[in-house]
Coordinates of C-alpha atoms in Angstrom, one line a residue:
M22 CA -19.6 -6.1 20.0
T23 CA -22.7 -4.5 21.9
S24 CA -24.0 -2.2 20.5
A25 CA -25.3 1.0 22.3
L26 CA -27.4 2.1 19.0
R27 CA -30.5 1.5 18.2
P28 CA -32.6 2.1 15.2
S29 CA -34.2 6.0 15.4
A30 CA -37.8 5.1 17.1
R31 CA -38.9 8.9 14.7
T32 CA -41.3 8.4 11.8
T33 CA -41.9 10.1 8.9
E34 CA -45.6 9.8 7.8
A35 CA -44.6 7.9 4.4
D36 CA -41.3 6.4 5.3
G37 CA -42.0 4.4 8.9
P38 CA -39.4 4.5 11.0
A39 CA -36.9 6.8 10.0
L40 CA -33.2 5.8 9.7
P41 CA -30.6 6.1 12.2
P42 CA -29.2 9.8 11.2
S43 CA -25.0 9.3 10.2
M44 CA -23.1 7.0 7.9
M45 CA -21.1 6.0 11.1
E46 CA -25.0 4.9 12.9
R47 CA -25.2 2.3 10.1
V48 CA -22.3 1.2 10.2
T49 CA -22.0 0.3 13.3
L50 CA -25.7 -1.4 13.9
I51 CA -24.7 -3.8 10.7
M52 CA -21.1 -4.0 12.7
D53 CA -22.0 -4.8 15.7
L54 CA -24.9 -8.4 14.3
F55 CA -21.1 -10.0 13.5
E56 CA -20.7 -11.4 17.7
R57 CA -18.0 -13.4 17.1
P58 CA -15.1 -14.7 14.1
Q59 CA -17.9 -17.5 12.6
T60 CA -20.7 -15.2 13.1
R61 CA -22.2 -15.8 8.9
L62 CA -25.6 -13.7 8.3
T63 CA -27.4 -13.2 4.5
L64 CA -28.8 -9.7 4.0
E65 CA -31.4 -10.4 4.5
A66 CA -31.1 -11.2 7.5
I67 CA -29.0 -7.8 8.6
S68 CA -31.9 -5.9 7.1
R69 CA -34.6 -6.8 9.6
R70 CA -32.4 -7.2 12.6
T71 CA -30.9 -3.3 11.8
Q72 CA -34.3 -2.8 10.0
L73 CA -32.6 -0.7 7.7
P74 CA -33.7 -0.9 4.6
R75 CA -32.8 -3.6 1.7
S76 CA -30.8 -1.5 -0.6
T77 CA -28.7 0.8 1.9
T78 CA -27.6 -2.2 3.5
H79 CA -26.4 -4.2 0.6
R80 CA -25.2 -0.6 -0.1
I81 CA -23.0 -0.4 2.8
L82 CA -22.2 -3.9 2.8
D83 CA -20.6 -3.5 -0.7
Q84 CA -18.7 -0.5 1.6
L85 CA -17.4 -3.3 4.4
V86 CA -16.9 -6.0 1.5
R87 CA -14.3 -3.5 -0.5
L88 CA -13.1 -2.2 2.3
D89 CA -12.0 -5.6 4.3
W90 CA -14.3 -5.5 7.1
L91 CA -16.5 -8.1 5.6
R92 CA -16.2 -10.9 3.4
H93 CA -19.3 -12.3 1.3
T94 CA -19.1 -15.5 1.0
A95 CA -22.1 -18.0 -0.3
A96 CA -23.0 -18.6 2.7
G97 CA -23.3 -14.9 4.1
Y98 CA -21.0 -12.0 5.2
T99 CA -19.1 -12.7 8.3
L100 CA -16.0 -11.0 9.7
G101 CA -12.8 -9.5 7.1
A102 CA -9.1 -9.9 7.8
R103 CA -9.9 -5.8 8.8
A104 CA -12.2 -6.7 12.3
L105 CA -10.3 -10.0 12.4
G106 CA -7.3 -7.8 13.3
L107 CA -9.1 -5.9 16.0
G108 CA -8.3 -6.2 19.3
G109 CA -11.1 -6.9 20.4
R110 CA -12.0 -10.2 19.4
E111 CA -8.9 -12.0 20.5
I112 CA -11.8 -12.8 23.4
D113 CA -13.2 -15.9 21.3
H114 CA -9.9 -17.2 20.4
S115 CA -8.4 -16.1 24.2
A116 CA -11.2 -18.0 25.9
L117 CA -10.8 -21.3 23.6
R118 CA -6.1 -21.2 24.0
A119 CA -7.4 -21.6 27.2
A120 CA -9.5 -24.6 27.1
A121 CA -7.2 -26.7 25.1
A122 CA -4.2 -25.6 26.2
P123 CA -4.1 -28.6 29.4
H124 CA -5.4 -31.4 26.1
L125 CA -2.6 -30.3 24.2
L126 CA -0.2 -30.5 26.8
D127 CA -1.7 -34.3 27.6
L128 CA -1.6 -34.8 23.8
A129 CA 1.5 -33.9 23.3
V130 CA 2.9 -35.7 26.2
R131 CA 1.1 -39.2 24.7
T132 CA 2.9 -38.4 21.9
R133 CA 5.8 -37.3 22.0
M134 CA 4.8 -35.6 18.5
V135 CA 4.0 -32.1 18.6
V136 CA 0.3 -30.7 18.6
H137 CA -1.3 -27.2 17.5
L138 CA -4.5 -25.9 17.5
A139 CA -5.3 -23.0 14.6
V140 CA -8.5 -21.2 13.3
L141 CA -9.1 -20.2 10.0
D142 CA -8.9 -17.1 8.5
G143 CA -9.8 -16.2 4.8
P144 CA -7.8 -19.6 2.5
E145 CA -5.4 -19.7 5.4
I146 CA -4.5 -20.7 9.3
Y147 CA -3.4 -18.6 12.5
Y148 CA -1.7 -20.9 14.6
L149 CA -3.1 -19.5 18.5
D150 CA -0.5 -23.0 19.1
K151 CA 1.7 -24.6 19.4
I152 CA 2.5 -27.7 21.9
G153 CA 6.1 -30.4 21.1
G154 CA 8.9 -29.2 23.5
R155 CA 12.5 -30.3 21.9
A156 CA 10.6 -32.1 18.5
A157 CA 9.3 -28.3 17.7
F158 CA 12.6 -26.8 16.7
D159 CA 11.3 -29.1 13.8
I160 CA 8.6 -28.6 12.7
P161 CA 8.5 -24.5 10.9
S162 CA 5.3 -23.7 11.9
K163 CA 5.0 -20.5 14.9
V164 CA 1.6 -19.2 17.2
G165 CA 1.0 -16.7 15.6
G166 CA 1.7 -17.6 12.1
R167 CA -0.2 -19.0 9.2
A168 CA 0.2 -21.2 6.2
V169 CA -2.5 -21.7 3.7
A170 CA -5.7 -23.2 4.6
H171 CA -5.8 -26.6 1.3
C172 CA -2.2 -27.5 2.1
T173 CA -2.6 -28.4 5.6
G174 CA -3.9 -31.1 8.0
L175 CA -5.7 -28.6 10.0
G176 CA -7.2 -26.3 7.2
K177 CA -8.4 -29.4 5.3
A178 CA -10.4 -30.2 8.6
M179 CA -12.6 -27.2 8.2
L180 CA -12.8 -26.3 4.7
A181 CA -14.8 -30.5 4.4
W182 CA -17.5 -28.3 6.9
L183 CA -17.7 -25.6 4.6
S184 CA -20.8 -24.9 1.5
A185 CA -18.1 -25.6 -1.9
E186 CA -18.7 -22.8 -2.9
E187 CA -17.1 -21.0 0.2
V188 CA -14.4 -22.8 0.4
E189 CA -13.9 -21.5 -4.0
D190 CA -14.3 -18.2 -2.5
R191 CA -11.7 -18.6 0.0
C192 CA -8.8 -20.8 -2.1
A193 CA -9.8 -20.3 -5.6
Q194 CA -6.6 -17.7 -5.4
V195 CA -4.0 -19.1 -4.1
M196 CA -4.4 -22.8 -5.3
E197 CA -0.6 -22.9 -5.9
P198 CA 1.1 -25.9 -5.0
R199 CA 3.5 -25.7 -2.6
T200 CA 5.2 -29.2 -2.7
P201 CA 5.2 -31.6 -4.7
Q202 CA 2.0 -33.0 -3.0
S203 CA 0.5 -30.6 -2.5
I204 CA -3.0 -30.0 -3.6
G205 CA -3.2 -27.6 -6.7
R206 CA -6.7 -27.4 -8.0
L207 CA -9.8 -26.9 -6.6
D208 CA -11.4 -30.3 -7.9
Q209 CA -8.8 -32.5 -6.7
L210 CA -9.5 -30.3 -3.5
H211 CA -13.7 -31.2 -3.0
R212 CA -12.1 -34.8 -4.2
E213 CA -9.6 -34.7 -0.6
L214 CA -12.6 -32.4 1.3
G215 CA -15.4 -35.5 0.7
L216 CA -12.6 -38.2 1.3
V217 CA -12.2 -36.3 5.4
R218 CA -15.9 -36.2 5.9
R219 CA -16.4 -39.7 5.6
R220 CA -13.6 -39.4 7.5
N221 CA -16.1 -38.3 10.0
G222 CA -13.3 -34.9 10.1
L223 CA -9.9 -36.8 10.0
A224 CA -7.7 -34.9 7.0
I225 CA -4.3 -36.5 6.5
E226 CA -1.2 -34.6 4.9
R227 CA 1.9 -35.6 4.1
G228 CA 4.1 -34.0 3.0
E229 CA 1.9 -31.0 1.3
C230 CA 2.7 -27.9 3.2
F231 CA 6.6 -28.6 4.8
P232 CA 8.5 -31.6 2.3
H233 CA 8.9 -35.0 4.9
I234 CA 5.8 -33.4 7.3
G235 CA 2.8 -35.0 8.2
C236 CA -0.1 -34.9 10.5
V237 CA -3.9 -35.3 10.7
G238 CA -6.6 -32.8 12.0
L239 CA -9.8 -33.2 13.5
A240 CA -12.0 -29.6 13.5
L241 CA -14.0 -28.8 16.4
R242 CA -17.2 -27.2 15.0
G243 CA -20.3 -25.1 15.9
P244 CA -23.7 -24.5 14.2
E245 CA -22.0 -21.7 12.2
G246 CA -19.6 -23.3 10.6
P247 CA -15.5 -24.3 12.0
V248 CA -14.2 -22.7 15.3
A249 CA -10.4 -24.3 14.8
A250 CA -9.3 -27.0 14.4
I251 CA -6.5 -29.7 16.5
S252 CA -3.7 -31.3 14.3
V253 CA -1.0 -33.5 15.8
V254 CA 2.3 -33.6 13.3
G255 CA 5.6 -35.4 12.7
D256 CA 7.8 -36.9 10.0
D257 CA 5.6 -38.1 6.5
G258 CA 6.6 -41.2 7.3
S259 CA 5.2 -41.0 11.2
A260 CA 1.7 -43.9 11.4
L261 CA -1.0 -40.6 11.5
E262 CA -3.6 -42.6 11.1
L263 CA -2.4 -44.7 15.3
V264 CA -2.8 -41.3 16.8
A265 CA -6.2 -40.0 14.9
P266 CA -8.3 -41.7 17.4
L267 CA -6.0 -39.6 20.2
V268 CA -6.3 -36.5 18.6
V269 CA -10.6 -37.0 18.4
N270 CA -10.1 -37.8 22.2
V271 CA -8.2 -34.2 22.6
V272 CA -11.0 -32.5 20.2
R273 CA -14.0 -34.4 22.5
A274 CA -12.2 -33.3 25.7
V275 CA -11.7 -29.3 24.1
S276 CA -15.3 -29.8 23.2
E277 CA -17.3 -31.2 26.6
E278 CA -14.5 -28.2 28.3
L279 CA -16.0 -25.6 25.9
L280 CA -19.8 -26.3 26.4
R281 CA -18.7 -25.7 30.4
T282 CA -18.0 -22.6 30.2
P283 CA -19.6 -19.6 32.1
R284 CA -20.0 -16.9 29.6
P285 CA -23.2 -15.8 27.5
D286 CA -21.4 -16.6 24.1
R287 CA -19.7 -20.0 24.6
H288 CA -19.0 -21.9 21.8
E289 CA -21.5 -24.5 21.1
V290 CA -18.7 -27.4 19.9
L291 CA -19.4 -30.4 17.8
V292 CA -16.7 -33.5 17.2
G293 CA -16.5 -34.7 14.1

């Protein structure tokens, strides 16, 4: 968002700068700080940047969290499901999809497997793209669909780069297993995410989300956390480790594409 509002320059003798006169203006000041879906800000940063008193900022933030406009995690405040559903946020996803599309197609052709692109949304992943010809019909995922993050390679690849507290905040209420192979407890999930980090970000999943289906995924990361993830999907007996270097190369290529994007708010991404 680009703000047209700023705190009033009017002053009072005792209180310094006057507050914007309406609650809507104060809420707008706060929401305008969340310029991208991945933005995370602390209470102190929001209060400082809006020039609103800390107590006023905290009160408004609590209301925004209750109404699902924002989420509060151990790492700070970030956009909630209601805000992420606004059409104006999709420009970031459009840029990401455009940068990734040719590389996803090349990966699907080279592996003859299904390729996914997804972002993290609360405890779930949200599929932005799916490529794979006839093989795609055998995989029960769809563009615009969702799956629980801790049961997917895509989700684990992104969760691995969040703090332990944020992982628990996102996943604690959805830990029931989906299949006999699913991770069902937080301690198991933390061990798995540690393994992902030791593999330089590669996440492997076999039959945890859908029976008889496996995948290998890797996240694109930015300064504020995971931006998205890319995976190759096949049956759970596939030699996923053999296609992992191709996934790494594609994530690197998409990262470089995003860095070349001539946008002032372009994604800054890291690999692995």
